[in-house]
mmCIF file of C-alpha atoms in Angstrom:
data_model
loop_
_atom_site.group_PDB
_atom_site.id
_atom_site.type_symbol
_atom_site.label_atom_id
_atom_site.label_comp_id
_atom_site.label_asym_id
_atom_site.label_seq_id
_atom_site.Cartn_x
_atom_site.Cartn_y
_atom_site.Cartn_z
ATOM 1 C CA MET A 2 11.485 -18.891 11.282
ATOM 2 C CA ASN A 3 13.923 -20.504 9.012
ATOM 3 C CA LYS A 4 16.859 -18.480 6.879
ATOM 4 C CA TYR A 5 19.822 -20.175 5.439
ATOM 5 C CA ASN A 6 22.288 -19.025 2.568
ATOM 6 C CA GLY A 7 20.395 -15.857 1.630
ATOM 7 C CA ARG A 8 17.503 -17.582 1.143
ATOM 8 C CA ALA A 9 14.096 -17.953 4.024
ATOM 9 C CA PHE A 10 11.045 -19.982 4.294
ATOM 10 C CA TRP A 11 9.028 -17.022 6.483
ATOM 11 C CA HIS A 12 4.889 -16.588 6.306
ATOM 12 C CA GLY A 13 3.747 -12.946 4.553
ATOM 13 C CA ASN A 14 3.504 -11.155 8.140
ATOM 14 C CA GLU A 15 7.294 -12.585 8.669
ATOM 15 C CA ILE A 16 8.031 -10.778 5.759
ATOM 16 C CA VAL A 17 6.763 -7.733 6.619
ATOM 17 C CA ALA A 18 8.260 -7.570 10.065
ATOM 18 C CA GLU A 19 11.679 -8.287 9.077
ATOM 19 C CA ALA A 20 11.796 -6.069 5.795
ATOM 20 C CA ALA A 21 10.644 -2.781 8.031
ATOM 21 C CA LEU A 22 14.031 -3.985 10.619
ATOM 22 C CA ARG A 23 15.428 -3.992 7.124
ATOM 23 C CA ALA A 24 14.744 -0.165 6.063
ATOM 24 C CA GLY A 25 15.243 1.285 9.661
ATOM 25 C CA CYS A 26 12.664 0.994 11.602
ATOM 26 C CA ARG A 27 12.812 1.098 14.868
ATOM 27 C CA PHE A 28 9.554 1.263 16.104
ATOM 28 C CA PHE A 29 6.358 -0.546 16.367
ATOM 29 C CA ALA A 30 2.856 0.355 18.909
ATOM 30 C CA GLY A 31 -0.112 -1.521 17.961
ATOM 31 C CA TYR A 32 -3.269 -3.177 19.087
ATOM 32 C CA PRO A 33 -3.416 -7.418 18.151
ATOM 33 C CA ILE A 34 -5.804 -8.091 15.339
ATOM 34 C CA THR A 35 -6.022 -10.776 13.323
ATOM 35 C CA PRO A 36 -5.019 -11.751 10.727
ATOM 36 C CA SER A 37 -2.307 -9.584 11.609
ATOM 37 C CA SER A 38 -1.293 -10.250 14.963
ATOM 38 C CA GLU A 39 2.409 -12.025 13.721
ATOM 39 C CA ILE A 40 3.915 -8.776 13.000
ATOM 40 C CA ALA A 41 3.293 -7.910 16.993
ATOM 41 C CA ALA A 42 4.684 -10.864 17.243
ATOM 42 C CA HIS A 43 7.472 -10.834 15.240
ATOM 43 C CA LEU A 44 9.192 -7.451 16.217
ATOM 44 C CA ALA A 45 7.890 -7.187 19.556
ATOM 45 C CA LEU A 46 11.504 -10.016 20.317
ATOM 46 C CA ARG A 47 13.448 -8.922 17.514
ATOM 47 C CA LEU A 48 12.414 -4.680 17.930
ATOM 48 C CA PRO A 49 14.840 -5.042 21.370
ATOM 49 C CA GLN A 50 17.348 -6.966 19.552
ATOM 50 C CA LEU A 51 17.905 -3.931 17.899
ATOM 51 C CA GLY A 52 18.306 -1.229 20.238
ATOM 52 C CA GLY A 53 13.984 -0.116 19.175
ATOM 53 C CA ALA A 54 11.301 -0.363 20.330
ATOM 54 C CA PHE A 55 7.635 -1.776 20.795
ATOM 55 C CA ILE A 56 4.989 -0.906 22.628
ATOM 56 C CA GLN A 57 0.821 -2.902 22.229
ATOM 57 C CA MET A 58 -1.158 -0.318 23.422
ATOM 58 C CA GLU A 59 -4.239 -0.309 24.804
ATOM 59 C CA ASP A 60 -6.028 0.034 21.440
ATOM 60 C CA GLU A 61 -5.980 0.705 17.742
ATOM 61 C CA ILE A 62 -6.283 4.810 18.393
ATOM 62 C CA ALA A 63 -3.944 4.945 20.774
ATOM 63 C CA ALA A 64 -1.316 2.673 18.613
ATOM 64 C CA MET A 65 -1.477 4.925 15.836
ATOM 65 C CA GLY A 66 -0.285 7.843 18.931
ATOM 66 C CA ALA A 67 2.906 6.140 19.423
ATOM 67 C CA VAL A 68 3.533 5.643 16.035
ATOM 68 C CA ILE A 69 3.752 9.722 15.149
ATOM 69 C CA GLY A 70 4.550 10.700 18.700
ATOM 70 C CA ALA A 71 7.655 8.685 17.609
ATOM 71 C CA SER A 72 8.583 9.566 14.409
ATOM 72 C CA LEU A 73 7.778 13.168 15.042
ATOM 73 C CA ALA A 74 10.444 11.848 17.521
ATOM 74 C CA GLY A 75 12.954 10.933 14.307
ATOM 75 C CA ALA A 76 12.470 6.768 14.836
ATOM 76 C CA LYS A 77 11.062 5.038 12.101
ATOM 77 C CA SER A 78 7.310 3.899 12.787
ATOM 78 C CA LEU A 79 5.468 1.094 12.230
ATOM 79 C CA THR A 80 1.797 0.430 13.034
ATOM 80 C CA ALA A 81 0.296 -3.256 12.057
ATOM 81 C CA THR A 82 -3.865 -3.815 12.226
ATOM 82 C CA SER A 83 -6.989 -4.573 9.975
ATOM 83 C CA GLY A 84 -10.097 -3.134 8.744
ATOM 84 C CA PRO A 85 -12.236 -2.816 11.808
ATOM 85 C CA GLY A 86 -8.363 -1.101 14.000
ATOM 86 C CA LEU A 87 -7.601 1.065 10.295
ATOM 87 C CA SER A 88 -11.907 2.461 11.014
ATOM 88 C CA LEU A 89 -9.981 3.267 14.258
ATOM 89 C CA LYS A 90 -7.110 4.833 13.350
ATOM 90 C CA GLN A 91 -8.300 6.968 10.603
ATOM 91 C CA GLU A 92 -8.719 10.225 12.496
ATOM 92 C CA ASN A 93 -4.554 9.560 13.731
ATOM 93 C CA ILE A 94 -4.733 9.624 10.532
ATOM 94 C CA GLY A 95 -5.565 12.799 9.146
ATOM 95 C CA PHE A 96 -3.572 13.739 11.933
ATOM 96 C CA ALA A 97 -0.564 11.956 10.773
ATOM 97 C CA MET A 98 -1.403 13.500 6.877
ATOM 98 C CA MET A 99 -1.904 17.079 8.355
ATOM 99 C CA ALA A 100 1.113 17.473 9.864
ATOM 100 C CA GLU A 101 3.060 15.256 7.097
ATOM 101 C CA VAL A 102 4.163 12.840 10.216
ATOM 102 C CA PRO A 103 5.727 10.023 8.074
ATOM 103 C CA CYS A 104 5.259 5.454 9.449
ATOM 104 C CA VAL A 105 4.197 2.912 7.547
ATOM 105 C CA ILE A 106 0.795 1.876 8.524
ATOM 106 C CA VAL A 107 0.762 -2.585 7.214
ATOM 107 C CA ASP A 108 -2.860 -3.450 6.361
ATOM 108 C CA VAL A 109 -3.923 -6.507 6.533
ATOM 109 C CA GLN A 110 -7.403 -6.926 5.652
ATOM 110 C CA ARG A 111 -9.991 -9.972 6.038
ATOM 111 C CA GLY A 112 -13.249 -9.916 6.072
ATOM 112 C CA GLY A 113 -16.238 -7.349 6.391
ATOM 113 C CA PRO A 114 -18.635 -4.065 7.636
ATOM 114 C CA SER A 115 -17.154 -4.689 11.711
ATOM 115 C CA THR A 116 -15.679 -7.137 12.998
ATOM 116 C CA GLY A 117 -16.696 -9.520 10.270
ATOM 117 C CA LEU A 118 -15.037 -12.697 9.034
ATOM 118 C CA PRO A 119 -12.006 -12.119 11.333
ATOM 119 C CA THR A 120 -9.603 -14.865 10.455
ATOM 120 C CA ALA A 121 -10.892 -15.497 6.174
ATOM 121 C CA PRO A 122 -9.075 -13.133 3.566
ATOM 122 C CA ALA A 123 -10.260 -10.222 1.818
ATOM 123 C CA GLN A 124 -10.047 -6.667 0.187
ATOM 124 C CA ALA A 125 -12.189 -3.693 0.940
ATOM 125 C CA ASP A 126 -10.160 -2.137 2.612
ATOM 126 C CA ILE A 127 -8.676 -1.023 -0.015
ATOM 127 C CA MET A 128 -11.675 2.059 -0.691
ATOM 128 C CA GLN A 129 -10.967 2.816 3.350
ATOM 129 C CA ALA A 130 -7.321 3.088 2.856
ATOM 130 C CA ARG A 131 -7.795 6.666 0.441
ATOM 131 C CA TRP A 132 -11.239 7.897 1.654
ATOM 132 C CA GLY A 133 -11.451 7.202 5.376
ATOM 133 C CA THR A 134 -10.396 9.769 7.365
ATOM 134 C CA HIS A 135 -11.293 13.069 5.436
ATOM 135 C CA GLY A 136 -10.175 16.461 4.310
ATOM 136 C CA ASP A 137 -8.880 16.653 0.800
ATOM 137 C CA HIS A 138 -5.558 14.693 0.650
ATOM 138 C CA SER A 139 -3.064 12.048 -1.658
ATOM 139 C CA VAL A 140 -2.528 8.290 -0.934
ATOM 140 C CA ILE A 141 0.643 6.076 -1.240
ATOM 141 C CA ALA A 142 -0.878 2.773 -1.515
ATOM 142 C CA LEU A 143 1.176 -0.463 -1.439
ATOM 143 C CA THR A 144 -0.429 -3.983 -3.196
ATOM 144 C CA PRO A 145 2.567 -6.746 -2.992
ATOM 145 C CA LEU A 146 2.383 -10.072 -4.244
ATOM 146 C CA TYR A 147 4.666 -12.321 -3.976
ATOM 147 C CA PRO A 148 7.182 -13.436 -0.710
ATOM 148 C CA GLN A 149 9.764 -11.073 -2.509
ATOM 149 C CA GLU A 150 7.720 -7.756 -3.570
ATOM 150 C CA ILE A 151 6.002 -7.857 -0.749
ATOM 151 C CA TYR A 152 9.596 -7.404 1.249
ATOM 152 C CA LEU A 153 11.097 -5.344 -1.147
ATOM 153 C CA GLU A 154 7.688 -2.370 -0.844
ATOM 154 C CA THR A 155 7.207 -3.153 2.503
ATOM 155 C CA VAL A 156 11.010 -1.062 1.761
ATOM 156 C CA ARG A 157 10.195 0.873 -0.030
ATOM 157 C CA ALA A 158 6.795 2.195 2.042
ATOM 158 C CA PHE A 159 9.257 3.718 4.795
ATOM 159 C CA HIS A 160 11.417 5.301 1.947
ATOM 160 C CA LEU A 161 8.668 7.526 0.763
ATOM 161 C CA ALA A 162 7.259 7.493 3.493
ATOM 162 C CA GLU A 163 10.623 10.092 4.534
ATOM 163 C CA GLN A 164 11.324 11.466 0.124
ATOM 164 C CA PHE A 165 6.834 12.143 0.923
ATOM 165 C CA ARG A 166 6.269 13.499 4.757
ATOM 166 C CA THR A 167 3.776 11.418 5.030
ATOM 167 C CA PRO A 168 1.661 8.435 6.086
ATOM 168 C CA VAL A 169 3.030 4.549 3.168
ATOM 169 C CA TYR A 170 0.144 2.447 3.757
ATOM 170 C CA VAL A 171 1.319 -1.639 2.435
ATOM 171 C CA MET A 172 -2.024 -3.569 2.110
ATOM 172 C CA LEU A 173 -2.365 -7.042 2.500
ATOM 173 C CA ASP A 174 -5.133 -9.748 2.428
ATOM 174 C CA GLU A 175 -5.390 -13.163 4.796
ATOM 175 C CA ILE A 176 -3.675 -14.868 2.669
ATOM 176 C CA MET A 177 -0.712 -13.780 2.373
ATOM 177 C CA ALA A 178 -0.665 -12.866 5.618
ATOM 178 C CA HIS A 179 0.009 -16.609 5.931
ATOM 179 C CA THR A 180 1.233 -18.522 2.765
ATOM 180 C CA THR A 181 4.588 -19.445 4.341
ATOM 181 C CA GLU A 182 6.563 -19.440 1.394
ATOM 182 C CA SER A 183 10.729 -20.257 0.591
ATOM 183 C CA PHE A 184 12.369 -17.130 -0.983
ATOM 184 C CA GLU A 185 15.629 -15.474 -2.263
ATOM 185 C CA ILE A 186 16.409 -11.791 0.767
ATOM 186 C CA PRO A 187 16.522 -9.210 -1.770
ATOM 187 C CA ARG A 188 20.311 -7.540 -2.193
ATOM 188 C CA ASP A 189 20.819 -4.277 -1.142
ATOM 189 C CA ASP A 190 21.306 -2.771 -4.542
ATOM 190 C CA GLU A 191 17.517 -4.572 -5.014
ATOM 191 C CA CYS A 192 15.760 -2.795 -1.366
ATOM 192 C CA GLY A 193 17.067 0.686 -2.762
ATOM 193 C CA PRO A 194 17.099 3.569 -0.787
ATOM 194 C CA ILE A 195 17.689 2.702 2.980
ATOM 195 C CA LYS A 196 18.979 5.480 4.803
ATOM 196 C CA PRO A 197 18.456 8.020 7.371
ATOM 197 C CA ARG A 198 15.471 10.347 8.130
ATOM 198 C CA SER A 199 18.554 13.674 7.806
ATOM 199 C CA GLU A 200 19.831 12.186 4.077
ATOM 200 C CA TYR A 201 16.081 13.014 2.911
ATOM 201 C CA ASP A 202 17.371 15.986 1.008
ATOM 202 C CA SER A 203 15.011 15.736 -1.748
ATOM 203 C CA ALA A 204 11.686 15.092 1.412
ATOM 204 C CA ARG A 205 11.844 19.818 1.962
ATOM 205 C CA ALA A 206 10.466 19.896 -1.205
ATOM 206 C CA ASN A 207 7.475 17.652 0.004
ATOM 207 C CA SER A 208 6.975 19.109 4.079
ATOM 208 C CA TRP A 209 4.831 22.107 4.052
ATOM 209 C CA ARG A 210 6.025 23.043 7.420
ATOM 210 C CA PRO A 211 9.340 22.344 8.593
ATOM 211 C CA PHE A 212 11.527 19.619 8.130
ATOM 212 C CA TYR A 213 13.899 19.172 11.597
ATOM 213 C CA ASP A 214 12.084 16.271 14.557
ATOM 214 C CA PHE A 215 11.946 16.666 18.057
ATOM 215 C CA TYR A 216 15.433 17.216 20.422
ATOM 216 C CA GLN A 217 17.327 18.822 17.619
ATOM 217 C CA GLY A 218 17.202 22.036 18.851
ATOM 218 C CA LYS A 219 15.185 24.459 17.702
ATOM 219 C CA HIS A 220 11.382 24.821 18.818
ATOM 220 C CA ILE A 221 8.708 23.041 16.677
ATOM 221 C CA HIS A 222 4.855 23.311 16.259
ATOM 222 C CA VAL A 223 2.794 20.370 15.149
ATOM 223 C CA THR A 224 -1.370 20.673 14.484
ATOM 224 C CA GLY A 225 -3.489 19.390 12.678
ATOM 225 C CA LEU A 226 -4.992 22.720 12.589
ATOM 226 C CA SER A 227 -4.300 24.718 8.514
ATOM 227 C CA HIS A 228 -1.086 25.893 9.312
ATOM 228 C CA THR A 229 1.729 28.747 7.783
ATOM 229 C CA GLN A 230 5.050 27.317 6.746
ATOM 230 C CA GLU A 231 6.213 27.998 10.082
ATOM 231 C CA GLY A 232 4.175 25.445 11.460
ATOM 232 C CA PHE A 233 1.354 28.167 13.604
ATOM 233 C CA PRO A 234 -2.563 27.779 13.323
ATOM 234 C CA THR A 235 -4.087 30.672 10.375
ATOM 235 C CA THR A 236 -6.876 30.538 8.888
ATOM 236 C CA ASN A 237 -5.167 33.065 5.849
ATOM 237 C CA PRO A 238 -7.778 31.709 2.655
ATOM 238 C CA ALA A 239 -4.498 31.772 0.601
ATOM 239 C CA ILE A 240 -2.450 29.805 2.958
ATOM 240 C CA VAL A 241 -4.842 27.679 3.825
ATOM 241 C CA GLN A 242 -5.746 27.577 0.536
ATOM 242 C CA LYS A 243 -2.205 26.707 -0.907
ATOM 243 C CA SER A 244 -0.980 24.036 1.145
ATOM 244 C CA ILE A 245 -3.685 21.594 0.718
ATOM 245 C CA GLU A 246 -2.919 22.495 -2.250
ATOM 246 C CA HIS A 247 0.582 20.844 -1.474
ATOM 247 C CA LEU A 248 -1.108 18.319 0.966
ATOM 248 C CA VAL A 249 -2.709 16.612 -3.099
ATOM 249 C CA ASN A 250 -0.050 18.235 -5.553
ATOM 250 C CA LYS A 251 3.132 16.757 -4.363
ATOM 251 C CA ILE A 252 1.390 12.824 -4.612
ATOM 252 C CA VAL A 253 -0.432 13.209 -7.696
ATOM 253 C CA LYS A 254 1.732 14.830 -9.215
ATOM 254 C CA ALA A 255 4.132 12.289 -8.207
ATOM 255 C CA GLN A 256 1.970 9.697 -9.852
ATOM 256 C CA PRO A 257 4.843 8.766 -13.053
ATOM 257 C CA GLU A 258 7.081 8.135 -10.485
ATOM 258 C CA LEU A 259 4.490 5.684 -7.229
ATOM 259 C CA GLU A 260 3.835 4.318 -10.429
ATOM 260 C CA ARG A 261 4.851 -0.130 -10.607
ATOM 261 C CA ASN A 262 2.840 -3.222 -12.211
ATOM 262 C CA VAL A 263 3.173 -6.065 -13.426
ATOM 263 C CA GLU A 264 1.856 -6.718 -17.204
ATOM 264 C CA TYR A 265 2.559 -10.759 -18.259
ATOM 265 C CA LEU A 266 1.118 -11.423 -21.855
ATOM 266 C CA MET A 267 -0.689 -8.028 -22.842
ATOM 267 C CA ASP A 268 1.119 -7.444 -25.873
ATOM 268 C CA ASP A 269 -1.262 -8.984 -28.347
ATOM 269 C CA CYS A 270 -3.985 -9.829 -25.252
ATOM 270 C CA ASP A 271 -7.671 -8.801 -26.113
ATOM 271 C CA ILE A 272 -9.050 -9.734 -22.968
ATOM 272 C CA ALA A 273 -7.116 -8.191 -20.342
ATOM 273 C CA VAL A 274 -7.532 -9.144 -16.620
ATOM 274 C CA VAL A 275 -7.184 -6.161 -14.249
ATOM 275 C CA CYS A 276 -6.523 -6.812 -10.583
ATOM 276 C CA PHE A 277 -4.217 -6.922 -7.582
ATOM 277 C CA GLY A 278 -3.538 -8.410 -4.996
ATOM 278 C CA SER A 279 -3.578 -12.548 -4.061
ATOM 279 C CA PRO A 280 -6.078 -12.331 -7.255
ATOM 280 C CA GLY A 281 -3.175 -11.910 -9.035
ATOM 281 C CA ARG A 282 -1.726 -15.324 -8.817
ATOM 282 C CA ALA A 283 -5.167 -17.118 -9.636
ATOM 283 C CA ALA A 284 -5.584 -14.987 -12.990
ATOM 284 C CA ARG A 285 -1.587 -15.527 -13.526
ATOM 285 C CA GLU A 286 -2.948 -19.030 -13.847
ATOM 286 C CA ALA A 287 -6.181 -18.496 -15.900
ATOM 287 C CA VAL A 288 -4.651 -16.338 -18.609
ATOM 288 C CA ASN A 289 -2.811 -19.741 -19.212
ATOM 289 C CA ALA A 290 -5.068 -21.238 -19.192
ATOM 290 C CA ALA A 291 -6.822 -18.526 -22.150
ATOM 291 C CA ARG A 292 -3.726 -18.904 -24.142
ATOM 292 C CA ALA A 293 -4.270 -23.063 -23.805
ATOM 293 C CA LYS A 294 -7.290 -23.007 -25.353
ATOM 294 C CA GLY A 295 -6.591 -19.771 -27.945
ATOM 295 C CA ILE A 296 -7.447 -17.185 -26.352
ATOM 296 C CA LYS A 297 -5.067 -14.119 -26.375
ATOM 297 C CA ALA A 298 -5.725 -12.939 -23.185
ATOM 298 C CA GLY A 299 -2.946 -11.494 -21.337
ATOM 299 C CA LEU A 300 -2.470 -10.097 -17.039
ATOM 300 C CA PHE A 301 -2.315 -6.014 -15.219
ATOM 301 C CA ARG A 302 -1.821 -6.272 -11.836
ATOM 302 C CA LEU A 303 -1.478 -3.095 -9.675
ATOM 303 C CA ILE A 304 1.736 -2.482 -7.057
ATOM 304 C CA THR A 305 1.161 1.304 -6.136
ATOM 305 C CA PHE A 306 -2.481 1.352 -6.307
ATOM 306 C CA TRP A 307 -2.754 4.745 -4.371
ATOM 307 C CA PRO A 308 -2.417 6.722 -5.987
ATOM 308 C CA PHE A 309 -4.274 5.421 -9.273
ATOM 309 C CA PRO A 310 -2.624 3.759 -12.695
ATOM 310 C CA THR A 311 -4.896 5.826 -14.461
ATOM 311 C CA GLU A 312 -2.491 7.039 -18.032
ATOM 312 C CA THR A 313 -1.302 4.304 -17.841
ATOM 313 C CA LEU A 314 -4.914 2.444 -17.527
ATOM 314 C CA ARG A 315 -6.220 4.323 -20.326
ATOM 315 C CA THR A 316 -3.443 3.137 -22.940
ATOM 316 C CA ILE A 317 -4.751 -0.943 -22.117
ATOM 317 C CA ILE A 318 -8.415 -0.156 -22.542
ATOM 318 C CA ASP A 319 -7.711 2.053 -24.466
ATOM 319 C CA ARG A 320 -6.631 -1.452 -27.037
ATOM 320 C CA VAL A 321 -8.444 -4.740 -25.639
ATOM 321 C CA LYS A 322 -11.996 -5.770 -26.285
ATOM 322 C CA ALA A 323 -13.294 -6.902 -22.576
ATOM 323 C CA VAL A 324 -11.909 -6.474 -19.241
ATOM 324 C CA VAL A 325 -12.369 -8.362 -16.702
ATOM 325 C CA VAL A 326 -11.530 -8.095 -12.806
ATOM 326 C CA PRO A 327 -10.855 -10.620 -10.164
ATOM 327 C CA GLU A 328 -10.979 -8.809 -6.424
ATOM 328 C CA MET A 329 -11.905 -9.948 -2.516
ATOM 329 C CA ASN A 330 -14.459 -7.614 -2.929
ATOM 330 C CA MET A 331 -17.828 -5.896 -3.991
ATOM 331 C CA GLY A 332 -16.446 -3.828 -7.515
ATOM 332 C CA MET A 333 -13.466 -0.907 -4.997
ATOM 333 C CA LEU A 334 -10.857 -1.659 -8.371
ATOM 334 C CA SER A 335 -13.722 -2.194 -11.167
ATOM 335 C CA LEU A 336 -15.500 0.713 -9.624
ATOM 336 C CA GLN A 337 -12.049 3.211 -10.249
ATOM 337 C CA VAL A 338 -11.024 1.419 -13.563
ATOM 338 C CA GLU A 339 -14.810 3.043 -14.549
ATOM 339 C CA LYS A 340 -14.107 6.033 -13.110
ATOM 340 C CA SER A 341 -11.127 6.629 -13.983
ATOM 341 C CA ALA A 342 -9.561 4.644 -17.761
ATOM 342 C CA MET A 343 -13.085 4.029 -19.448
ATOM 343 C CA ARG A 344 -13.381 6.333 -22.012
ATOM 344 C CA ARG A 345 -15.175 3.942 -24.464
ATOM 345 C CA ASP A 346 -18.095 1.248 -25.190
ATOM 346 C CA THR A 347 -14.910 -1.630 -23.451
ATOM 347 C CA LYS A 348 -17.166 -4.436 -21.757
ATOM 348 C CA MET A 349 -15.985 -5.193 -18.904
ATOM 349 C CA TYR A 350 -16.448 -8.738 -16.687
ATOM 350 C CA LYS A 351 -16.374 -8.782 -12.543
ATOM 351 C CA VAL A 352 -15.196 -11.341 -10.351
ATOM 352 C CA ASN A 353 -16.339 -10.826 -6.169
ATOM 353 C CA VAL A 354 -15.353 -13.192 -4.066
ATOM 354 C CA VAL A 355 -17.040 -11.900 -0.118
ATOM 355 C CA GLY A 356 -17.287 -15.294 1.289
ATOM 356 C CA GLY A 357 -14.170 -15.311 2.994
ATOM 357 C CA VAL A 358 -12.025 -17.845 0.523
ATOM 358 C CA SER A 359 -9.678 -17.108 -2.130
ATOM 359 C CA ILE A 360 -10.988 -17.260 -5.510
ATOM 360 C CA GLU A 361 -10.508 -19.913 -7.934
ATOM 361 C CA PRO A 362 -8.289 -19.885 -11.226
ATOM 362 C CA GLN A 363 -11.470 -21.915 -13.009
ATOM 363 C CA GLN A 364 -13.470 -18.548 -11.801
ATOM 364 C CA VAL A 365 -11.118 -16.057 -13.982
ATOM 365 C CA LEU A 366 -11.370 -18.112 -16.804
ATOM 366 C CA THR A 367 -15.012 -18.782 -16.992
ATOM 367 C CA ALA A 368 -14.864 -14.442 -17.392
ATOM 368 C CA ILE A 369 -12.627 -14.314 -19.605
ATOM 369 C CA GLU A 370 -13.818 -17.049 -22.113
ATOM 370 C CA GLU A 371 -17.649 -15.280 -21.972
ATOM 371 C CA ALA A 372 -16.046 -12.297 -22.925
ATOM 372 C CA HIS A 373 -14.303 -14.413 -25.332
ATOM 373 C CA HIS A 374 -17.723 -15.548 -26.869
ATOM 374 C CA ALA A 375 -19.492 -11.653 -26.572
ATOM 375 C CA VAL A 376 -16.577 -10.097 -28.354
#
């Protein structure tokens, strides 16, 4: 790990680990899985230096349980995994959603289904993050790209977990995890709020059950069953209805506050390239190449994927002639764009790469040119 005069030369997994420590994370539990393992390795060294705790559990299910337990005891807690591990964690993630347990889950995506391509990139977990666990709930999932973004969004994930009393996802992929770059470590004022849980007074409104941690001298009941605001199980239809509406709406209604995107050359564009994560690099280069050829292309990149920026995308799509969606899966982002934002007969061009390699700028440019000739 190299760090000099406020700059660092770290790969993405190191950035996540250091940003988590900056955000106050003092507990990590996980099970090694490529391509996320360096996060655990780094924190195994660094957490004890800061008085924190690192535990390698026997599997991903136990790791998620340990993270929940540590958070209930008052520690800002983190786990990191990849697709197969995220599948195993889902039952406990559902418990954390229902019991409103703040924690951060980093998912470094790789090819799947099942064991898939352990050492190759993909973006095929974004729907699992939203719909992987059963029952009605809302989700916060952040999809940064560049080193400083990864740092800032990891810090923000801890802040949002505390503010909204919920698990928060940071979604990377193998390319970002293992790309080493030099970048400026963000200043305190750039990182946003970093404070103890006890100072999150506004979070009380986002907590259905009592706000206290364990070991504070109060009786606390925590359960995955539908429960009253005192934490006791209930089957009262009116209370259950209200509690589930609370779980969904506390995030849905905050969508404008949570939304974070990057727009590049969008003001006058005819063709919008919509993407998230590492394809954003190829997309930006393709947009520049298209502009050099006189094609008015622009880039819209999501940093907050869930809750989805439906209204912003509708506004964009209503004024462009075509949309290009490059992604390393078979159409998870394009499906969401079609479902939520396509209100008229705007043509969509998809670039789907699932062979365990990155999307090349020429692939995006070819789709832009095809769209340009058709409109």
